[in-house]
PDB file of C-alpha atoms in Angstrom:
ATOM      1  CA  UNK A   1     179.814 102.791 127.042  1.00 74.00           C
ATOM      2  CA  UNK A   2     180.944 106.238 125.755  1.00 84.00           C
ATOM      3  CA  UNK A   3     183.290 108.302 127.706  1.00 93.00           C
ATOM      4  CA  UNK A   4     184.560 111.710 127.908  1.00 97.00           C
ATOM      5  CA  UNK A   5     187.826 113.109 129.617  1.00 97.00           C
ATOM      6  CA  UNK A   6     189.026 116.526 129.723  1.00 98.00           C
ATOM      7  CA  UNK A   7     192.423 116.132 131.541  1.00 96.00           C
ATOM      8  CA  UNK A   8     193.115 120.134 132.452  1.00 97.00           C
ATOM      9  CA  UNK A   9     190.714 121.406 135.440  1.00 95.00           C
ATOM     10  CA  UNK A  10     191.534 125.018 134.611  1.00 97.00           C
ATOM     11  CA  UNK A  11     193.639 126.780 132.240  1.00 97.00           C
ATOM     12  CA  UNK A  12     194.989 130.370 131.904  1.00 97.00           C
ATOM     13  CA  UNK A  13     195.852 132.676 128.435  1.00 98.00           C
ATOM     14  CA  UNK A  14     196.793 135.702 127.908  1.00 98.00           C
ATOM     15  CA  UNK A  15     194.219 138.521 126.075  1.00 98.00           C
ATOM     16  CA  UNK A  16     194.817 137.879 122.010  1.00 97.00           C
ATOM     17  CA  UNK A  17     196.423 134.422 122.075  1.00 98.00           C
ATOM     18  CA  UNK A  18     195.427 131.189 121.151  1.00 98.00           C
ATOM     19  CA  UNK A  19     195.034 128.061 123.695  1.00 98.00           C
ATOM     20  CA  UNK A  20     193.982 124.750 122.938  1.00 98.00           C
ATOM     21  CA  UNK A  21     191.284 122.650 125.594  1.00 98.00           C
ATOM     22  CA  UNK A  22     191.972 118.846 125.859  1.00 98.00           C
ATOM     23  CA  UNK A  23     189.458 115.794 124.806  1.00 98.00           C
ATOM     24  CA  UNK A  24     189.565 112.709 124.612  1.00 98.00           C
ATOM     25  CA  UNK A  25     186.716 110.283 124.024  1.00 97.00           C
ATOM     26  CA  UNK A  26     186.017 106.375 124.069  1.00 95.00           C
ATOM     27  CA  UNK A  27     183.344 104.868 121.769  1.00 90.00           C
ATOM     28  CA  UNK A  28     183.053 101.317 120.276  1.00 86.00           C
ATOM     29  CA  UNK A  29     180.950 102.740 117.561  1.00 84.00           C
ATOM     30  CA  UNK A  30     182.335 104.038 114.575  1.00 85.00           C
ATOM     31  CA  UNK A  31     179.329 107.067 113.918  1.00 87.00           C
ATOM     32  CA  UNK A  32     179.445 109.581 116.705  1.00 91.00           C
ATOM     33  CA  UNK A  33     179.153 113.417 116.612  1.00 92.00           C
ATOM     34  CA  UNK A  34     181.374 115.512 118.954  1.00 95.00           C
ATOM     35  CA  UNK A  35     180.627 118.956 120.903  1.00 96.00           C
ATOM     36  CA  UNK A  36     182.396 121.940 121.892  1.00 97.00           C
ATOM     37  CA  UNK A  37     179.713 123.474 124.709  1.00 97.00           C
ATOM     38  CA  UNK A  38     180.588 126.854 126.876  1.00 97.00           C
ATOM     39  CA  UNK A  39     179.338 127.739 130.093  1.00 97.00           C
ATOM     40  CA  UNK A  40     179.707 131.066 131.314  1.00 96.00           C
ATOM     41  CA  UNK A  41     179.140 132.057 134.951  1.00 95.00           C
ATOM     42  CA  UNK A  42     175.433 133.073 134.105  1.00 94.00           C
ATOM     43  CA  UNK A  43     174.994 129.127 133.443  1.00 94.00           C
ATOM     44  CA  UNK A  44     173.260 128.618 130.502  1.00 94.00           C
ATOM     45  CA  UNK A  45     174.968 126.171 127.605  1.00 95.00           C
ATOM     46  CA  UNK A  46     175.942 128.012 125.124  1.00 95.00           C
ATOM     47  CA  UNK A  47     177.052 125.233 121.751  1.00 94.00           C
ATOM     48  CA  UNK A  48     179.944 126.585 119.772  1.00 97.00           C
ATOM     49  CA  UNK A  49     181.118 123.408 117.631  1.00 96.00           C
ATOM     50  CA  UNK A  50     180.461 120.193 116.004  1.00 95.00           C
ATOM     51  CA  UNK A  51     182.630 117.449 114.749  1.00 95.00           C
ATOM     52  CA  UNK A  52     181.086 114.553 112.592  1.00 92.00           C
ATOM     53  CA  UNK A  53     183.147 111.080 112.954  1.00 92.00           C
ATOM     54  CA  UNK A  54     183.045 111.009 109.236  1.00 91.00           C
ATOM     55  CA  UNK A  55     183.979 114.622 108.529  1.00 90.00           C
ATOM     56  CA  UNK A  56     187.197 114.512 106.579  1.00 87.00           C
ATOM     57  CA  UNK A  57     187.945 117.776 107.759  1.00 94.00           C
ATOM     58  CA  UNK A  58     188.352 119.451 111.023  1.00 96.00           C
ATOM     59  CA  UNK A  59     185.224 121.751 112.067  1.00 96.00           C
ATOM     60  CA  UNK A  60     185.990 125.366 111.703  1.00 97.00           C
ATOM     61  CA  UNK A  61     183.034 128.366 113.694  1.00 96.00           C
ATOM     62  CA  UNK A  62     184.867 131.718 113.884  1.00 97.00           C
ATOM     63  CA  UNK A  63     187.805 131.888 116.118  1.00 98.00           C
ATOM     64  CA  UNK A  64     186.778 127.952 117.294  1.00 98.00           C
ATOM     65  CA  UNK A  65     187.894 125.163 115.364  1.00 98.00           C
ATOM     66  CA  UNK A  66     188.252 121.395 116.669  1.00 98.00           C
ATOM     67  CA  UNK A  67     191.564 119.614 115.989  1.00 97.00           C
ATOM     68  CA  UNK A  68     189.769 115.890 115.448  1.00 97.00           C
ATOM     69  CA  UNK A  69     192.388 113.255 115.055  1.00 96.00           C
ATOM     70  CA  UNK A  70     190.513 110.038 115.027  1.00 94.00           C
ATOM     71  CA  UNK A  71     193.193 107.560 115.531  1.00 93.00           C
ATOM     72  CA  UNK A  72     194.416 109.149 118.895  1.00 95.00           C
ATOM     73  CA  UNK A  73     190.370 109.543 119.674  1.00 96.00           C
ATOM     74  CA  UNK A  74     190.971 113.674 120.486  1.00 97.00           C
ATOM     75  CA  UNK A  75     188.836 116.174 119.658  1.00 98.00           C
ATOM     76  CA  UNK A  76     190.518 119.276 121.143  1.00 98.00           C
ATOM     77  CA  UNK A  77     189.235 122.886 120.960  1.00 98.00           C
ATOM     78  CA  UNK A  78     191.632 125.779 120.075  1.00 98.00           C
ATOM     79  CA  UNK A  79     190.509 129.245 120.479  1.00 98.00           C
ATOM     80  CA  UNK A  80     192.444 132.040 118.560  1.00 97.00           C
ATOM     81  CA  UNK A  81     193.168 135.385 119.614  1.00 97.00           C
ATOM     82  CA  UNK A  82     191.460 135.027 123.138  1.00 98.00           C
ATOM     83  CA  UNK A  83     189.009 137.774 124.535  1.00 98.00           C
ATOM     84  CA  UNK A  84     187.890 138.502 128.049  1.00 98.00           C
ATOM     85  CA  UNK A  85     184.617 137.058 127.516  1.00 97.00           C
ATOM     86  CA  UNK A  86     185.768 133.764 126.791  1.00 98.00           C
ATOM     87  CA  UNK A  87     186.514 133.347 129.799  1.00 98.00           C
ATOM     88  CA  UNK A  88     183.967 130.089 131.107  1.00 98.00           C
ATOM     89  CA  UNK A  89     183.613 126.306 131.344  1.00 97.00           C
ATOM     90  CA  UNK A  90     183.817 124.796 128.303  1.00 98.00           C
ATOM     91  CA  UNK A  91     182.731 120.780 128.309  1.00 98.00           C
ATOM     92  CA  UNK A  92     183.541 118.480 125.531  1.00 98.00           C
ATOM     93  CA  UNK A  93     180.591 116.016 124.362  1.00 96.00           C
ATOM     94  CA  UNK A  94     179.909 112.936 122.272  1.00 95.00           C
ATOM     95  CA  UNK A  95     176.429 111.851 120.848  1.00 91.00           C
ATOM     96  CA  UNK A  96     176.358 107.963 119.281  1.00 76.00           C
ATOM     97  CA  UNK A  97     174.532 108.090 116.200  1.00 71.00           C
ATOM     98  CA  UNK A  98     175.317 104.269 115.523  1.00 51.00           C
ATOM     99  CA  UNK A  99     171.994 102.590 114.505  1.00 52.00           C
ATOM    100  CA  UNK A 100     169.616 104.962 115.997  1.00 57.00           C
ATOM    101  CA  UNK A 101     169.569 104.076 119.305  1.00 65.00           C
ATOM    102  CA  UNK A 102     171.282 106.869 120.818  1.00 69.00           C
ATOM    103  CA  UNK A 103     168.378 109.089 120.472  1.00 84.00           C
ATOM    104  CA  UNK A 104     170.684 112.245 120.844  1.00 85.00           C
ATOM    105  CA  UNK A 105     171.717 111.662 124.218  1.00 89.00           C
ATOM    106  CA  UNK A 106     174.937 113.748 125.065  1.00 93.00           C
ATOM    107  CA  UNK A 107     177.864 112.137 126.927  1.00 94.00           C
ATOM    108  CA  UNK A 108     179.901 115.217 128.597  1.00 96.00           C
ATOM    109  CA  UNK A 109     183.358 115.778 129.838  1.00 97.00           C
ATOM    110  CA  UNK A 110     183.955 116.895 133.310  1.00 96.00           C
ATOM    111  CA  UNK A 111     185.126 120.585 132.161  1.00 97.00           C
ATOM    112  CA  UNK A 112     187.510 123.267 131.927  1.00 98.00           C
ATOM    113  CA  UNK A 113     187.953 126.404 133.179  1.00 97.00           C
ATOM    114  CA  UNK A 114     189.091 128.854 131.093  1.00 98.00           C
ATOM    115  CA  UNK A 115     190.612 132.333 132.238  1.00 98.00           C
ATOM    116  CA  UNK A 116     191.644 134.887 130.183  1.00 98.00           C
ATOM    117  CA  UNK A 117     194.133 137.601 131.753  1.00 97.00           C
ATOM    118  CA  UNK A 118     194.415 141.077 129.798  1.00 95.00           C
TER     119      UNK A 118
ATOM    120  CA  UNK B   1     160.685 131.208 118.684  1.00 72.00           C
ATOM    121  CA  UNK B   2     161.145 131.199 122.445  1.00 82.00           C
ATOM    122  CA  UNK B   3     163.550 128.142 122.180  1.00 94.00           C
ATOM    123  CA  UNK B   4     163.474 126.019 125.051  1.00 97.00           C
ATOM    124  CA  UNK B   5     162.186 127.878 128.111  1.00 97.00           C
ATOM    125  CA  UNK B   6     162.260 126.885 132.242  1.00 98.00           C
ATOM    126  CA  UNK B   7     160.465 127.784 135.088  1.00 97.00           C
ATOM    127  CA  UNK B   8     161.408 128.314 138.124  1.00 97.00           C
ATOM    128  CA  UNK B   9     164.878 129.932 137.048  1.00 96.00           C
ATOM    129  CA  UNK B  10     165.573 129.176 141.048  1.00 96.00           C
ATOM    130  CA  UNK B  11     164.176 126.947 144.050  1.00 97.00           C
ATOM    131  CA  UNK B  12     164.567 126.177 147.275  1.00 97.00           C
ATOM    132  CA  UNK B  13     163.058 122.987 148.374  1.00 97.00           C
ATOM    133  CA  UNK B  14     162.937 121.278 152.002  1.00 97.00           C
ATOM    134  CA  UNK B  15     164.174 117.419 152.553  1.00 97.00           C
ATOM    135  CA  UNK B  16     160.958 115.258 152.101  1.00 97.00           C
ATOM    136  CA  UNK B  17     158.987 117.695 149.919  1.00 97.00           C
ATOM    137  CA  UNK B  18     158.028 117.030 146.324  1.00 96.00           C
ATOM    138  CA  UNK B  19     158.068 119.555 143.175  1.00 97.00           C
ATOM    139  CA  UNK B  20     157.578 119.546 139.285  1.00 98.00           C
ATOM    140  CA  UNK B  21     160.432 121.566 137.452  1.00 98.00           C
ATOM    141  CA  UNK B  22     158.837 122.800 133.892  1.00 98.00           C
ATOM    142  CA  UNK B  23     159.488 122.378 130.600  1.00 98.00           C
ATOM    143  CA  UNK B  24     158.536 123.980 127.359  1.00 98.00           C
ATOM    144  CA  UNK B  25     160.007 123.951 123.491  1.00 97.00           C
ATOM    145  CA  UNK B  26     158.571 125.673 120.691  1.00 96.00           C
ATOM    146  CA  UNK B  27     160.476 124.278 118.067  1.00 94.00           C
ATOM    147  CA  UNK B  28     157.931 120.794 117.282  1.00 94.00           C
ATOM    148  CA  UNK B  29     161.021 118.857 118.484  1.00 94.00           C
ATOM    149  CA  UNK B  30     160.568 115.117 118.949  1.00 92.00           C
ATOM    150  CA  UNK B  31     163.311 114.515 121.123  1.00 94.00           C
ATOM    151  CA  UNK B  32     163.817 116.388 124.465  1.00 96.00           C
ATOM    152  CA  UNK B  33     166.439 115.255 127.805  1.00 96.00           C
ATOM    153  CA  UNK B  34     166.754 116.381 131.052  1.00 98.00           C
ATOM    154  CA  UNK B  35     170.265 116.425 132.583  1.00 98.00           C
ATOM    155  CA  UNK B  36     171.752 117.691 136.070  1.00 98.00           C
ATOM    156  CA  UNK B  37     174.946 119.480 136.638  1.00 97.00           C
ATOM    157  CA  UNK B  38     176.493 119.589 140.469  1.00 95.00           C
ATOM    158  CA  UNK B  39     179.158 121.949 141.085  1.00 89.00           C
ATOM    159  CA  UNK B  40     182.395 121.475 139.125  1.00 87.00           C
ATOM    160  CA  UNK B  41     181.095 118.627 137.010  1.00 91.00           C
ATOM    161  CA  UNK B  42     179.799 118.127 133.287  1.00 93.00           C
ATOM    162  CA  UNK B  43     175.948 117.233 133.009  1.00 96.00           C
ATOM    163  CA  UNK B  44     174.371 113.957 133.232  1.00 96.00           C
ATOM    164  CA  UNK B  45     171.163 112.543 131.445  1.00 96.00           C
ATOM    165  CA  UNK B  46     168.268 112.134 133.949  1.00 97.00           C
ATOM    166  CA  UNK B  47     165.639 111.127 131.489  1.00 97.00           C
ATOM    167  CA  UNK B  48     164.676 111.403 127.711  1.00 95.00           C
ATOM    168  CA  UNK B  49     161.731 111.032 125.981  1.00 95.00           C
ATOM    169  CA  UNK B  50     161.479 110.767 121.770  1.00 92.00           C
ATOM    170  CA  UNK B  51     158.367 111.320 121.447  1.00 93.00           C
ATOM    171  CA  UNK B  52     155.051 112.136 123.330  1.00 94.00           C
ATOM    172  CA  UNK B  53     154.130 109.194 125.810  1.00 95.00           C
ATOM    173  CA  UNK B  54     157.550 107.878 125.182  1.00 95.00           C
ATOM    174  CA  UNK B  55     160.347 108.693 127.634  1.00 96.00           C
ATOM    175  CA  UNK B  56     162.829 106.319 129.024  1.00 94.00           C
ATOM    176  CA  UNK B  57     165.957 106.330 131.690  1.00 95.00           C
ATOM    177  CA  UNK B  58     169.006 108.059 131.257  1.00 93.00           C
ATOM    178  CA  UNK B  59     172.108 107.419 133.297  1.00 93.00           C
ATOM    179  CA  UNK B  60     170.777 109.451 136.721  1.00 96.00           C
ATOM    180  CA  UNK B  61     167.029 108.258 137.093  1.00 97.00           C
ATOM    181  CA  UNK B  62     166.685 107.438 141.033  1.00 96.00           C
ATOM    182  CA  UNK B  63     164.786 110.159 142.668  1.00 96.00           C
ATOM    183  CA  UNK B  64     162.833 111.688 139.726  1.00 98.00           C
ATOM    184  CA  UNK B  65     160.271 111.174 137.302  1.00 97.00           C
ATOM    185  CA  UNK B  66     158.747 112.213 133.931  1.00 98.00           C
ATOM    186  CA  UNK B  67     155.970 112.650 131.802  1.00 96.00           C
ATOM    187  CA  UNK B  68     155.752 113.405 127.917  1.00 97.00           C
ATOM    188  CA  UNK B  69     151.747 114.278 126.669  1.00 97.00           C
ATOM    189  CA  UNK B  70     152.773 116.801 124.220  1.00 97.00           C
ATOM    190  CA  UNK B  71     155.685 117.300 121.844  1.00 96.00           C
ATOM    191  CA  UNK B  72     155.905 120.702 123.876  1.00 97.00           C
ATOM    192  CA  UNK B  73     156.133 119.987 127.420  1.00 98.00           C
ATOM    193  CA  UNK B  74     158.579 117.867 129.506  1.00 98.00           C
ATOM    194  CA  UNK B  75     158.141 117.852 133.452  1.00 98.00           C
ATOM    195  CA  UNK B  76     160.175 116.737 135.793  1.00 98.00           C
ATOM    196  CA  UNK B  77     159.069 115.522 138.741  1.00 98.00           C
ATOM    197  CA  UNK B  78     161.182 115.020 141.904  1.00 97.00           C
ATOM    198  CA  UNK B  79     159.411 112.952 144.583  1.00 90.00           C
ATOM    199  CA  UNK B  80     160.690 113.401 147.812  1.00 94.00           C
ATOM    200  CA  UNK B  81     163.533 115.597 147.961  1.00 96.00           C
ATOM    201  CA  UNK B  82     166.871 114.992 149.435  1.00 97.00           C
ATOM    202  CA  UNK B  83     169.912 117.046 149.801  1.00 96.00           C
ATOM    203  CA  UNK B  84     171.614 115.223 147.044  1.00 96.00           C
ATOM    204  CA  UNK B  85     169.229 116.861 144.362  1.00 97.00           C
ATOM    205  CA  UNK B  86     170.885 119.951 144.992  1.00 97.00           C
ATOM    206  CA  UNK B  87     172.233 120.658 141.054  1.00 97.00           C
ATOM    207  CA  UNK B  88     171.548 122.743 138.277  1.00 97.00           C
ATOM    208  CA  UNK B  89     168.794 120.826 135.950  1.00 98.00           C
ATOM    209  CA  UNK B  90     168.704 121.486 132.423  1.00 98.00           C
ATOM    210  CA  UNK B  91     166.134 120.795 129.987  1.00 98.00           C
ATOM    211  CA  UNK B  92     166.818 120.243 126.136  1.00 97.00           C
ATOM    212  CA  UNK B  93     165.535 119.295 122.649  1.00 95.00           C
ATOM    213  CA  UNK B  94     166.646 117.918 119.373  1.00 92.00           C
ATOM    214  CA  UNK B  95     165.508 117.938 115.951  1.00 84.00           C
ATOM    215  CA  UNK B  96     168.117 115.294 114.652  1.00 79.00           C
ATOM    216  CA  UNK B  97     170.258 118.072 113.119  1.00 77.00           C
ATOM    217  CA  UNK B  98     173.257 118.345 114.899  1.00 74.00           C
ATOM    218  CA  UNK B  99     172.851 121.051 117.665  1.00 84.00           C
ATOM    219  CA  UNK B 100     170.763 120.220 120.925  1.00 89.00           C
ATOM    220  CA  UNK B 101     169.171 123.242 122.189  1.00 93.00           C
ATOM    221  CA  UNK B 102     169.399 123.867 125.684  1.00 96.00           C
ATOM    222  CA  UNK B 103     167.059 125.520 128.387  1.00 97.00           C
ATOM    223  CA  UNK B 104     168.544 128.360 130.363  1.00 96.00           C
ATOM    224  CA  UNK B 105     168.681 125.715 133.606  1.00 97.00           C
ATOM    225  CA  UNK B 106     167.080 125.658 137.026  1.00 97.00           C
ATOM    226  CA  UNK B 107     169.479 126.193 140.014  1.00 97.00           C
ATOM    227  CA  UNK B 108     167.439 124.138 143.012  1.00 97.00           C
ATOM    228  CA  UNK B 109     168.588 123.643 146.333  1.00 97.00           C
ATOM    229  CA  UNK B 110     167.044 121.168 148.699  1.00 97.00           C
ATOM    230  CA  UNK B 111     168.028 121.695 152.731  1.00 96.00           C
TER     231      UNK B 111
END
């Protein structure tokens, strides 16, 4: 069974620097895709990254990017030069794509909250 | 493209009653989900369906139901309420590319 953890309930940053958000994941199966999703407090899901298992190198969306280290089963999100309106929940996924038979289904992490302070 | 709309956006619902949360993608996707989110906590699969008049369980099933007679619509039922429905339900498809597209949510509250 797949599993997500993020590990940091909350965190805080300061206006214009960079924080990383924590994820690690447990699969068996060596194809999986993994998600950066945020949440602001109007609620809807808003996806900001993707990480395939065989993607040599680490996903890169505008200030995102996803520091994938394979071995060590992380897939951490670091945001550069924070704004105010980053400020959200931010949940970590994992999709199986291993012979089909995950038909897309999304595993998700239990959050973060992120706060930005100008 | 709408995307993947909702309706209702909020409910209140009384223990014991019954009510159909609504469903709708434009986008011809085969593959659509429906997942709950309590307070504090990531979301968790309910039910998906890959194709019209094919849906199966996800990891949450007890307490709801669903239907799939259309590549656009995907209801979901809840049959006799109880206070531990209250969540956030979200409803979302997938075209096999790599992005699933998500509903804007339903906040319902049973008491």
């Amino acid at each position: 069974a797949q599993k997500i953890t993020q590990t940091q309930p909350g965190m805080f940053v300061q206006e214009k620097e960079a924080v990383t958000l924590d994820c690690t994941y447990d699969t068996s199966d060596q194809s999986y895709g993994l998600f950066w999703y945020k949440q602001p407090s109007s609620g809807e899901m808003i996806f900001l990254i993707y990480q395939g298992s065989y993607d040599e190198q680490n996903a890169t969306e505008g200030r995102y990017s996803l520091n994938f280290q394979k071995a060590r089963k992380s897939a951490n999100l670091v945001i550069s030069a924070s704004q105010l309106g980053d400020s959200a929940m931010y949940f970590c996924a994992m999709r199986e794509l291993a012979g089909g038979t995950s038909y897309g289904k999304l595993t998700f992490g239990q959050g973060t909250i992120l706060t930005v302070h100008p | 493209n709408a995307g993947v709309t909702q309706t209702p956006k909020f409910h209140i619902l009384k223990i014991g009653q019954s009510m159909t949360l609504q469903c709708t993608q434009d986008m011809n996707h085969n593959y659509m989900y429906w997942y709950r989110q309590d307070p504090g906590m990531g979301l968790k699969l309910i039910y998906y369906s890959v194709g019209a008049g094919i849906t199966d369980k996800g990891e949450v099933p007890n307490g709801y139901n669903v239907s799939r007679s259309t590549t656009e619509d995907f209801p979901l039922r809840l049959e006799l309420a109880a206070p531990s429905q209250t969540s956030v339900y979200f409803c979302a498809s997938w075209d096999i590319s790599y992005e699933q597209y998500f509903g804007p949510g339903t906040r319902l509250t049973v008491t």
